[in-house]
């Protein structure tokens, strides 16, 4: 321990400093309010970290920085295992401190967080550090206790679904489902597309396509870490936002080869992967990856192409409203700046006018003119 005057400064290792930093970071986060309604349990909170990182980095700040990714898995009835992947080495103690602080502030529990494995992995985006944490709750939140739901989500299916005869047909057929989710893509373990949404079916002419592979239809944009798009790799990233770009233009975007619109970017779809049919199939529930009216116009989309329940409609209109407001504020600031410039020029002209006035007429008359008072006729003697 070093002494500086009468104060003593304790010696901490880099890992301890990062851990302490993590425990205090949550208090100063600008988006800490958003964390309070993120999830009802710790495992749900950890599963939503990737989507929150995407929103803050890509939508709120339009940042090119690649944030960490997380994967949370259940271990038995009363423990969790958190996988942390980052391109920045040695920052995992911050995560340990953040998880403990989050559990204390948001879920009112003490959680034991230990590092059980640390390794380096080569991924599509480069070398990443892979750290595995084990999480265990305190006694009040263990399995079987009243507050256990705060640590791990309840997976028990409600009685209505348990008692339903699985052989009974659902009231929603495939045609209805394709109309409700016009952009969805469902595929099996062999990555063969089984059915798609109504918009994709109509605009991309997929009705006659047989044994169409998912990789023949779309190109993966995010997650960037997936090297090969397989059923297994997708199942590993179920808690991550997926973005696909269609490999072909839709019919309404078909133009001549020499047209200026020939190289227009194809439609991108953003959404979530969900296993169905006992994991034998995966459905990609998604929406067009657009945030402004300009994005929609460039793709020749329309608001009516999105179902009313799709929040993308509101996002586009709210974002466009914000852009318009920013443009109005910019114009207002420019107008104020010009008015200030004119006011300065007017003040200079006034000063020059007064200077000329006092130069050619007597001071008494100039004062009267400047104050707007009448000047009675008088005879002035001039010498020359």
PDB file of C-alpha atoms in Angstrom, residues 79-351:
ATOM      1  CA  UNK A  79     -27.903 -22.394 -12.240  1.00  0.00           C
ATOM      2  CA  UNK A  80     -27.045 -20.514 -15.410  1.00  0.00           C
ATOM      3  CA  UNK A  81     -24.049 -20.388 -17.681  1.00  0.00           C
ATOM      4  CA  UNK A  82     -23.243 -17.139 -19.471  1.00  0.00           C
ATOM      5  CA  UNK A  83     -21.042 -17.126 -22.577  1.00  0.00           C
ATOM      6  CA  UNK A  84     -19.319 -13.807 -23.294  1.00  0.00           C
ATOM      7  CA  UNK A  85     -17.657 -13.075 -26.652  1.00  0.00           C
ATOM      8  CA  UNK A  86     -15.649  -9.916 -27.313  1.00  0.00           C
ATOM      9  CA  UNK A  87     -13.014  -8.626 -29.736  1.00  0.00           C
ATOM     10  CA  UNK A  88     -11.530  -6.616 -26.863  1.00  0.00           C
ATOM     11  CA  UNK A  89      -9.309  -8.708 -24.648  1.00  0.00           C
ATOM     12  CA  UNK A  90      -9.315  -8.732 -20.844  1.00  0.00           C
ATOM     13  CA  UNK A  91     -12.568  -6.833 -20.193  1.00  0.00           C
ATOM     14  CA  UNK A  92     -14.520  -9.802 -18.820  1.00  0.00           C
ATOM     15  CA  UNK A  93     -14.164  -8.663 -15.146  1.00  0.00           C
ATOM     16  CA  UNK A  94     -16.392  -5.690 -16.066  1.00  0.00           C
ATOM     17  CA  UNK A  95     -19.094  -8.162 -17.113  1.00  0.00           C
ATOM     18  CA  UNK A  96     -18.758  -9.994 -13.809  1.00  0.00           C
ATOM     19  CA  UNK A  97     -19.253  -6.762 -11.871  1.00  0.00           C
ATOM     20  CA  UNK A  98     -22.132  -5.646 -14.095  1.00  0.00           C
ATOM     21  CA  UNK A  99     -24.021  -8.934 -13.699  1.00  0.00           C
ATOM     22  CA  UNK A 100     -23.735  -8.857  -9.912  1.00  0.00           C
ATOM     23  CA  UNK A 101     -24.785  -5.203  -9.746  1.00  0.00           C
ATOM     24  CA  UNK A 102     -27.687  -5.781 -12.147  1.00  0.00           C
ATOM     25  CA  UNK A 103     -28.969  -8.684 -10.056  1.00  0.00           C
ATOM     26  CA  UNK A 104     -28.820  -6.534  -6.937  1.00  0.00           C
ATOM     27  CA  UNK A 105     -30.442  -3.377  -8.343  1.00  0.00           C
ATOM     28  CA  UNK A 106     -32.989  -4.775 -10.802  1.00  0.00           C
ATOM     29  CA  UNK A 107     -33.905  -8.130  -9.257  1.00  0.00           C
ATOM     30  CA  UNK A 108     -33.042  -7.588  -5.566  1.00  0.00           C
ATOM     31  CA  UNK A 109     -30.882 -10.680  -5.219  1.00  0.00           C
ATOM     32  CA  UNK A 110     -27.269 -11.641  -4.680  1.00  0.00           C
ATOM     33  CA  UNK A 111     -25.743 -13.767  -7.426  1.00  0.00           C
ATOM     34  CA  UNK A 112     -22.460 -15.652  -7.352  1.00  0.00           C
ATOM     35  CA  UNK A 113     -20.573 -15.088 -10.599  1.00  0.00           C
ATOM     36  CA  UNK A 114     -17.446 -17.155 -11.296  1.00  0.00           C
ATOM     37  CA  UNK A 115     -15.262 -17.614 -14.353  1.00  0.00           C
ATOM     38  CA  UNK A 116     -15.179 -21.304 -15.292  1.00  0.00           C
ATOM     39  CA  UNK A 117     -13.525 -21.123 -18.708  1.00  0.00           C
ATOM     40  CA  UNK A 118     -11.560 -18.661 -20.811  1.00  0.00           C
ATOM     41  CA  UNK A 119     -10.324 -19.208 -24.354  1.00  0.00           C
ATOM     42  CA  UNK A 120      -9.600 -17.621 -27.725  1.00  0.00           C
ATOM     43  CA  UNK A 121     -11.702 -18.408 -30.798  1.00  0.00           C
ATOM     44  CA  UNK A 122     -11.260 -17.541 -34.439  1.00  0.00           C
ATOM     45  CA  UNK A 123     -14.482 -16.312 -35.989  1.00  0.00           C
ATOM     46  CA  UNK A 124     -15.534 -14.768 -39.263  1.00  0.00           C
ATOM     47  CA  UNK A 125     -14.961 -11.278 -37.853  1.00  0.00           C
ATOM     48  CA  UNK A 126     -11.565 -12.153 -36.318  1.00  0.00           C
ATOM     49  CA  UNK A 127     -10.194 -13.466 -33.031  1.00  0.00           C
ATOM     50  CA  UNK A 128     -12.556 -13.146 -30.067  1.00  0.00           C
ATOM     51  CA  UNK A 129     -12.182 -13.835 -26.375  1.00  0.00           C
ATOM     52  CA  UNK A 130     -14.674 -16.431 -25.113  1.00  0.00           C
ATOM     53  CA  UNK A 131     -15.326 -16.392 -21.368  1.00  0.00           C
ATOM     54  CA  UNK A 132     -17.818 -18.681 -19.636  1.00  0.00           C
ATOM     55  CA  UNK A 133     -19.364 -17.534 -16.343  1.00  0.00           C
ATOM     56  CA  UNK A 134     -21.349 -19.646 -13.900  1.00  0.00           C
ATOM     57  CA  UNK A 135     -24.248 -17.913 -12.120  1.00  0.00           C
ATOM     58  CA  UNK A 136     -25.857 -19.164  -8.908  1.00  0.00           C
ATOM     59  CA  UNK A 137     -28.624 -17.354  -6.974  1.00  0.00           C
ATOM     60  CA  UNK A 138     -28.892 -16.802  -3.235  1.00  0.00           C
ATOM     61  CA  UNK A 139     -31.032 -19.069  -1.048  1.00  0.00           C
ATOM     62  CA  UNK A 140     -34.249 -17.057  -1.494  1.00  0.00           C
ATOM     63  CA  UNK A 141     -34.144 -17.393  -5.281  1.00  0.00           C
ATOM     64  CA  UNK A 142     -33.153 -21.044  -5.688  1.00  0.00           C
ATOM     65  CA  UNK A 143     -35.326 -23.549  -7.545  1.00  0.00           C
ATOM     66  CA  UNK A 144     -38.501 -24.339  -5.646  1.00  0.00           C
ATOM     67  CA  UNK A 145     -38.520 -21.080  -3.696  1.00  0.00           C
ATOM     68  CA  UNK A 146     -41.197 -18.419  -4.106  1.00  0.00           C
ATOM     69  CA  UNK A 147     -38.870 -15.912  -5.809  1.00  0.00           C
ATOM     70  CA  UNK A 148     -37.145 -18.447  -8.074  1.00  0.00           C
ATOM     71  CA  UNK A 149     -38.838 -16.882 -11.139  1.00  0.00           C
ATOM     72  CA  UNK A 150     -36.616 -13.807 -10.773  1.00  0.00           C
ATOM     73  CA  UNK A 151     -33.532 -15.893 -11.505  1.00  0.00           C
ATOM     74  CA  UNK A 152     -34.840 -18.236 -14.181  1.00  0.00           C
ATOM     75  CA  UNK A 153     -37.943 -17.938 -16.355  1.00  0.00           C
ATOM     76  CA  UNK A 154     -40.795 -20.366 -15.858  1.00  0.00           C
ATOM     77  CA  UNK A 155     -40.871 -22.859 -18.736  1.00  0.00           C
ATOM     78  CA  UNK A 156     -43.972 -24.795 -17.723  1.00  0.00           C
ATOM     79  CA  UNK A 157     -46.635 -24.710 -20.426  1.00  0.00           C
ATOM     80  CA  UNK A 158     -50.073 -23.565 -19.329  1.00  0.00           C
ATOM     81  CA  UNK A 159     -52.814 -26.125 -18.777  1.00  0.00           C
ATOM     82  CA  UNK A 160     -54.794 -25.056 -21.841  1.00  0.00           C
ATOM     83  CA  UNK A 161     -51.952 -26.144 -24.120  1.00  0.00           C
ATOM     84  CA  UNK A 162     -51.189 -29.302 -22.145  1.00  0.00           C
ATOM     85  CA  UNK A 163     -54.759 -30.596 -22.387  1.00  0.00           C
ATOM     86  CA  UNK A 164     -55.231 -29.681 -26.060  1.00  0.00           C
ATOM     87  CA  UNK A 165     -55.330 -32.612 -28.448  1.00  0.00           C
ATOM     88  CA  UNK A 166     -52.254 -32.211 -30.716  1.00  0.00           C
ATOM     89  CA  UNK A 167     -54.175 -33.849 -33.573  1.00  0.00           C
ATOM     90  CA  UNK A 168     -56.832 -31.133 -33.636  1.00  0.00           C
ATOM     91  CA  UNK A 169     -56.348 -28.681 -36.526  1.00  0.00           C
ATOM     92  CA  UNK A 170     -55.432 -25.119 -35.681  1.00  0.00           C
ATOM     93  CA  UNK A 171     -57.915 -22.397 -36.683  1.00  0.00           C
ATOM     94  CA  UNK A 172     -55.069 -20.670 -38.569  1.00  0.00           C
ATOM     95  CA  UNK A 173     -54.051 -22.305 -41.828  1.00  0.00           C
ATOM     96  CA  UNK A 174     -50.870 -21.663 -43.804  1.00  0.00           C
ATOM     97  CA  UNK A 175     -52.550 -19.106 -46.072  1.00  0.00           C
ATOM     98  CA  UNK A 176     -53.737 -17.108 -43.055  1.00  0.00           C
ATOM     99  CA  UNK A 177     -50.324 -17.368 -41.404  1.00  0.00           C
ATOM    100  CA  UNK A 178     -48.580 -16.124 -44.555  1.00  0.00           C
ATOM    101  CA  UNK A 179     -50.915 -13.132 -44.624  1.00  0.00           C
ATOM    102  CA  UNK A 180     -50.365 -12.372 -40.919  1.00  0.00           C
ATOM    103  CA  UNK A 181     -46.566 -12.609 -41.302  1.00  0.00           C
ATOM    104  CA  UNK A 182     -45.913 -11.561 -44.918  1.00  0.00           C
ATOM    105  CA  UNK A 183     -42.101 -11.689 -44.627  1.00  0.00           C
ATOM    106  CA  UNK A 184     -41.533 -14.885 -42.615  1.00  0.00           C
ATOM    107  CA  UNK A 185     -39.345 -17.761 -43.805  1.00  0.00           C
ATOM    108  CA  UNK A 186     -39.672 -21.299 -42.430  1.00  0.00           C
ATOM    109  CA  UNK A 187     -37.039 -23.963 -43.162  1.00  0.00           C
ATOM    110  CA  UNK A 188     -36.145 -27.458 -41.937  1.00  0.00           C
ATOM    111  CA  UNK A 189     -32.970 -29.085 -40.615  1.00  0.00           C
ATOM    112  CA  UNK A 190     -31.647 -29.481 -44.156  1.00  0.00           C
ATOM    113  CA  UNK A 191     -32.068 -25.695 -44.604  1.00  0.00           C
ATOM    114  CA  UNK A 192     -34.755 -26.274 -47.252  1.00  0.00           C
ATOM    115  CA  UNK A 193     -37.423 -23.555 -47.290  1.00  0.00           C
ATOM    116  CA  UNK A 194     -40.826 -25.003 -46.379  1.00  0.00           C
ATOM    117  CA  UNK A 195     -42.991 -21.889 -46.686  1.00  0.00           C
ATOM    118  CA  UNK A 196     -42.649 -18.094 -46.801  1.00  0.00           C
ATOM    119  CA  UNK A 197     -44.788 -15.025 -46.176  1.00  0.00           C
ATOM    120  CA  UNK A 198     -47.307 -13.653 -48.636  1.00  0.00           C
ATOM    121  CA  UNK A 199     -45.166 -10.682 -49.722  1.00  0.00           C
ATOM    122  CA  UNK A 200     -42.143 -12.858 -50.502  1.00  0.00           C
ATOM    123  CA  UNK A 201     -44.354 -15.392 -52.238  1.00  0.00           C
ATOM    124  CA  UNK A 202     -45.949 -12.800 -54.521  1.00  0.00           C
ATOM    125  CA  UNK A 203     -43.072 -10.395 -55.178  1.00  0.00           C
ATOM    126  CA  UNK A 204     -40.293 -12.979 -55.581  1.00  0.00           C
ATOM    127  CA  UNK A 205     -42.234 -15.654 -57.449  1.00  0.00           C
ATOM    128  CA  UNK A 206     -41.434 -18.417 -54.965  1.00  0.00           C
ATOM    129  CA  UNK A 207     -44.640 -20.359 -55.529  1.00  0.00           C
ATOM    130  CA  UNK A 208     -43.023 -22.621 -58.137  1.00  0.00           C
ATOM    131  CA  UNK A 209     -39.698 -23.036 -56.326  1.00  0.00           C
ATOM    132  CA  UNK A 210     -39.137 -26.591 -55.086  1.00  0.00           C
ATOM    133  CA  UNK A 211     -36.383 -27.692 -52.674  1.00  0.00           C
ATOM    134  CA  UNK A 212     -35.181 -24.086 -52.384  1.00  0.00           C
ATOM    135  CA  UNK A 213     -32.284 -23.755 -49.943  1.00  0.00           C
ATOM    136  CA  UNK A 214     -32.256 -20.844 -47.519  1.00  0.00           C
ATOM    137  CA  UNK A 215     -28.756 -19.896 -48.712  1.00  0.00           C
ATOM    138  CA  UNK A 216     -30.098 -19.630 -52.279  1.00  0.00           C
ATOM    139  CA  UNK A 217     -32.714 -17.129 -51.174  1.00  0.00           C
ATOM    140  CA  UNK A 218     -30.882 -14.909 -48.682  1.00  0.00           C
ATOM    141  CA  UNK A 219     -27.428 -13.816 -47.594  1.00  0.00           C
ATOM    142  CA  UNK A 220     -26.584 -13.513 -43.885  1.00  0.00           C
ATOM    143  CA  UNK A 221     -25.638 -10.012 -42.694  1.00  0.00           C
ATOM    144  CA  UNK A 222     -25.893 -10.448 -38.935  1.00  0.00           C
ATOM    145  CA  UNK A 223     -24.706 -12.153 -36.728  1.00  0.00           C
ATOM    146  CA  UNK A 224     -21.376 -11.565 -38.411  1.00  0.00           C
ATOM    147  CA  UNK A 225     -19.706 -14.304 -36.346  1.00  0.00           C
ATOM    148  CA  UNK A 226     -21.526 -17.181 -38.055  1.00  0.00           C
ATOM    149  CA  UNK A 227     -19.079 -18.683 -40.544  1.00  0.00           C
ATOM    150  CA  UNK A 228     -21.477 -21.181 -42.139  1.00  0.00           C
ATOM    151  CA  UNK A 229     -25.255 -20.901 -42.071  1.00  0.00           C
ATOM    152  CA  UNK A 230     -26.524 -24.230 -40.731  1.00  0.00           C
ATOM    153  CA  UNK A 231     -29.381 -25.411 -38.538  1.00  0.00           C
ATOM    154  CA  UNK A 232     -26.928 -25.982 -35.677  1.00  0.00           C
ATOM    155  CA  UNK A 233     -25.279 -22.551 -35.940  1.00  0.00           C
ATOM    156  CA  UNK A 234     -28.660 -20.808 -35.996  1.00  0.00           C
ATOM    157  CA  UNK A 235     -29.819 -22.716 -32.910  1.00  0.00           C
ATOM    158  CA  UNK A 236     -26.722 -21.403 -31.113  1.00  0.00           C
ATOM    159  CA  UNK A 237     -27.751 -17.792 -31.784  1.00  0.00           C
ATOM    160  CA  UNK A 238     -31.460 -17.919 -30.958  1.00  0.00           C
ATOM    161  CA  UNK A 239     -31.166 -14.922 -28.611  1.00  0.00           C
ATOM    162  CA  UNK A 240     -29.521 -12.790 -31.315  1.00  0.00           C
ATOM    163  CA  UNK A 241     -31.065 -10.489 -33.884  1.00  0.00           C
ATOM    164  CA  UNK A 242     -30.759 -11.842 -37.434  1.00  0.00           C
ATOM    165  CA  UNK A 243     -30.514  -9.717 -40.578  1.00  0.00           C
ATOM    166  CA  UNK A 244     -30.732 -11.276 -44.036  1.00  0.00           C
ATOM    167  CA  UNK A 245     -30.403  -9.661 -47.447  1.00  0.00           C
ATOM    168  CA  UNK A 246     -32.379 -11.231 -50.273  1.00  0.00           C
ATOM    169  CA  UNK A 247     -30.195 -12.262 -53.180  1.00  0.00           C
ATOM    170  CA  UNK A 248     -32.658 -11.130 -55.844  1.00  0.00           C
ATOM    171  CA  UNK A 249     -34.785  -8.070 -56.542  1.00  0.00           C
ATOM    172  CA  UNK A 250     -38.539  -8.267 -56.237  1.00  0.00           C
ATOM    173  CA  UNK A 251     -40.770  -7.941 -59.294  1.00  0.00           C
ATOM    174  CA  UNK A 252     -41.655  -4.303 -58.691  1.00  0.00           C
ATOM    175  CA  UNK A 253     -37.923  -3.504 -58.622  1.00  0.00           C
ATOM    176  CA  UNK A 254     -37.170  -5.146 -61.957  1.00  0.00           C
ATOM    177  CA  UNK A 255     -35.527  -2.575 -64.258  1.00  0.00           C
ATOM    178  CA  UNK A 256     -33.472  -2.517 -67.420  1.00  0.00           C
ATOM    179  CA  UNK A 257     -29.834  -3.569 -67.062  1.00  0.00           C
ATOM    180  CA  UNK A 258     -28.535  -0.170 -68.159  1.00  0.00           C
ATOM    181  CA  UNK A 259     -30.893   1.725 -65.836  1.00  0.00           C
ATOM    182  CA  UNK A 260     -29.483   3.796 -62.984  1.00  0.00           C
ATOM    183  CA  UNK A 261     -31.619   1.691 -60.632  1.00  0.00           C
ATOM    184  CA  UNK A 262     -30.103  -1.599 -61.796  1.00  0.00           C
ATOM    185  CA  UNK A 263     -27.707  -1.700 -58.847  1.00  0.00           C
ATOM    186  CA  UNK A 264     -30.305  -0.854 -56.235  1.00  0.00           C
ATOM    187  CA  UNK A 265     -29.763  -2.661 -52.925  1.00  0.00           C
ATOM    188  CA  UNK A 266     -32.091  -5.648 -52.411  1.00  0.00           C
ATOM    189  CA  UNK A 267     -34.492  -5.934 -49.489  1.00  0.00           C
ATOM    190  CA  UNK A 268     -33.066  -6.704 -46.042  1.00  0.00           C
ATOM    191  CA  UNK A 269     -35.108  -8.524 -43.400  1.00  0.00           C
ATOM    192  CA  UNK A 270     -34.553  -8.139 -39.663  1.00  0.00           C
ATOM    193  CA  UNK A 271     -36.057 -10.448 -37.074  1.00  0.00           C
ATOM    194  CA  UNK A 272     -35.894 -13.422 -34.740  1.00  0.00           C
ATOM    195  CA  UNK A 273     -35.274 -17.133 -35.215  1.00  0.00           C
ATOM    196  CA  UNK A 274     -37.704 -19.417 -33.399  1.00  0.00           C
ATOM    197  CA  UNK A 275     -37.574 -23.242 -33.369  1.00  0.00           C
ATOM    198  CA  UNK A 276     -40.903 -24.924 -34.162  1.00  0.00           C
ATOM    199  CA  UNK A 277     -42.124 -28.488 -34.642  1.00  0.00           C
ATOM    200  CA  UNK A 278     -39.961 -29.769 -31.752  1.00  0.00           C
ATOM    201  CA  UNK A 279     -36.900 -28.082 -33.224  1.00  0.00           C
ATOM    202  CA  UNK A 280     -37.151 -29.862 -36.578  1.00  0.00           C
ATOM    203  CA  UNK A 281     -37.935 -26.552 -38.272  1.00  0.00           C
ATOM    204  CA  UNK A 282     -36.983 -22.933 -37.658  1.00  0.00           C
ATOM    205  CA  UNK A 283     -39.158 -19.964 -38.509  1.00  0.00           C
ATOM    206  CA  UNK A 284     -37.667 -16.543 -39.163  1.00  0.00           C
ATOM    207  CA  UNK A 285     -40.221 -13.955 -38.008  1.00  0.00           C
ATOM    208  CA  UNK A 286     -39.105 -10.676 -39.482  1.00  0.00           C
ATOM    209  CA  UNK A 287     -39.863  -7.255 -40.940  1.00  0.00           C
ATOM    210  CA  UNK A 288     -38.180  -5.093 -43.576  1.00  0.00           C
ATOM    211  CA  UNK A 289     -34.972  -3.589 -42.200  1.00  0.00           C
ATOM    212  CA  UNK A 290     -35.948   0.052 -42.755  1.00  0.00           C
ATOM    213  CA  UNK A 291     -35.924   3.058 -40.438  1.00  0.00           C
ATOM    214  CA  UNK A 292     -36.813   6.040 -42.647  1.00  0.00           C
ATOM    215  CA  UNK A 293     -39.169   6.906 -45.484  1.00  0.00           C
ATOM    216  CA  UNK A 294     -36.140   7.204 -47.773  1.00  0.00           C
ATOM    217  CA  UNK A 295     -35.269   3.563 -47.039  1.00  0.00           C
ATOM    218  CA  UNK A 296     -38.794   2.520 -48.009  1.00  0.00           C
ATOM    219  CA  UNK A 297     -38.776   4.575 -51.214  1.00  0.00           C
ATOM    220  CA  UNK A 298     -35.382   3.196 -52.247  1.00  0.00           C
ATOM    221  CA  UNK A 299     -36.758  -0.345 -51.944  1.00  0.00           C
ATOM    222  CA  UNK A 300     -40.055   0.613 -53.622  1.00  0.00           C
ATOM    223  CA  UNK A 301     -41.887  -0.539 -50.531  1.00  0.00           C
ATOM    224  CA  UNK A 302     -44.982   1.030 -49.019  1.00  0.00           C
ATOM    225  CA  UNK A 303     -46.338   1.271 -45.501  1.00  0.00           C
ATOM    226  CA  UNK A 304     -49.287  -0.812 -46.685  1.00  0.00           C
ATOM    227  CA  UNK A 305     -46.859  -3.676 -47.404  1.00  0.00           C
ATOM    228  CA  UNK A 306     -46.433  -4.070 -43.651  1.00  0.00           C
ATOM    229  CA  UNK A 307     -49.233  -5.423 -41.439  1.00  0.00           C
ATOM    230  CA  UNK A 308     -50.776  -3.008 -38.966  1.00  0.00           C
ATOM    231  CA  UNK A 309     -49.436  -5.012 -36.019  1.00  0.00           C
ATOM    232  CA  UNK A 310     -45.854  -4.545 -37.268  1.00  0.00           C
ATOM    233  CA  UNK A 311     -44.095  -1.925 -35.128  1.00  0.00           C
ATOM    234  CA  UNK A 312     -41.808  -1.109 -38.069  1.00  0.00           C
ATOM    235  CA  UNK A 313     -44.567   1.145 -39.408  1.00  0.00           C
ATOM    236  CA  UNK A 314     -44.487   3.257 -36.231  1.00  0.00           C
ATOM    237  CA  UNK A 315     -40.685   3.216 -36.157  1.00  0.00           C
ATOM    238  CA  UNK A 316     -40.461   4.579 -39.704  1.00  0.00           C
ATOM    239  CA  UNK A 317     -43.035   7.322 -39.126  1.00  0.00           C
ATOM    240  CA  UNK A 318     -41.589   8.348 -35.755  1.00  0.00           C
ATOM    241  CA  UNK A 319     -38.078   8.391 -37.159  1.00  0.00           C
ATOM    242  CA  UNK A 320     -39.213  10.412 -40.165  1.00  0.00           C
ATOM    243  CA  UNK A 321     -40.968  12.841 -37.837  1.00  0.00           C
ATOM    244  CA  UNK A 322     -37.727  13.204 -35.881  1.00  0.00           C
ATOM    245  CA  UNK A 323     -35.777  13.805 -39.097  1.00  0.00           C
ATOM    246  CA  UNK A 324     -38.283  16.480 -40.174  1.00  0.00           C
ATOM    247  CA  UNK A 325     -38.038  18.128 -36.763  1.00  0.00           C
ATOM    248  CA  UNK A 326     -34.247  18.115 -36.988  1.00  0.00           C
ATOM    249  CA  UNK A 327     -34.470  19.679 -40.455  1.00  0.00           C
ATOM    250  CA  UNK A 328     -36.810  22.392 -39.150  1.00  0.00           C
ATOM    251  CA  UNK A 329     -34.463  23.078 -36.234  1.00  0.00           C
ATOM    252  CA  UNK A 330     -31.565  23.282 -38.666  1.00  0.00           C
ATOM    253  CA  UNK A 331     -33.446  25.792 -40.815  1.00  0.00           C
ATOM    254  CA  UNK A 332     -34.413  27.802 -37.741  1.00  0.00           C
ATOM    255  CA  UNK A 333     -30.802  27.921 -36.562  1.00  0.00           C
ATOM    256  CA  UNK A 334     -29.717  29.015 -40.040  1.00  0.00           C
ATOM    257  CA  UNK A 335     -32.385  31.754 -40.090  1.00  0.00           C
ATOM    258  CA  UNK A 336     -31.347  32.984 -36.631  1.00  0.00           C
ATOM    259  CA  UNK A 337     -27.715  33.015 -37.749  1.00  0.00           C
ATOM    260  CA  UNK A 338     -28.604  35.103 -40.818  1.00  0.00           C
ATOM    261  CA  UNK A 339     -30.702  37.512 -38.724  1.00  0.00           C
ATOM    262  CA  UNK A 340     -27.802  37.993 -36.331  1.00  0.00           C
ATOM    263  CA  UNK A 341     -25.549  38.749 -39.293  1.00  0.00           C
ATOM    264  CA  UNK A 342     -28.044  41.286 -40.671  1.00  0.00           C
ATOM    265  CA  UNK A 343     -28.369  42.888 -37.233  1.00  0.00           C
ATOM    266  CA  UNK A 344     -24.590  43.285 -37.035  1.00  0.00           C
ATOM    267  CA  UNK A 345     -24.496  44.813 -40.526  1.00  0.00           C
ATOM    268  CA  UNK A 346     -27.339  47.175 -39.618  1.00  0.00           C
ATOM    269  CA  UNK A 347     -25.505  48.301 -36.484  1.00  0.00           C
ATOM    270  CA  UNK A 348     -22.390  49.017 -38.546  1.00  0.00           C
ATOM    271  CA  UNK A 349     -24.397  50.980 -41.139  1.00  0.00           C
ATOM    272  CA  UNK A 350     -26.051  52.981 -38.379  1.00  0.00           C
ATOM    273  CA  UNK A 351     -22.688  53.786 -36.856  1.00  0.00           C
TER     274      UNK A 351
END
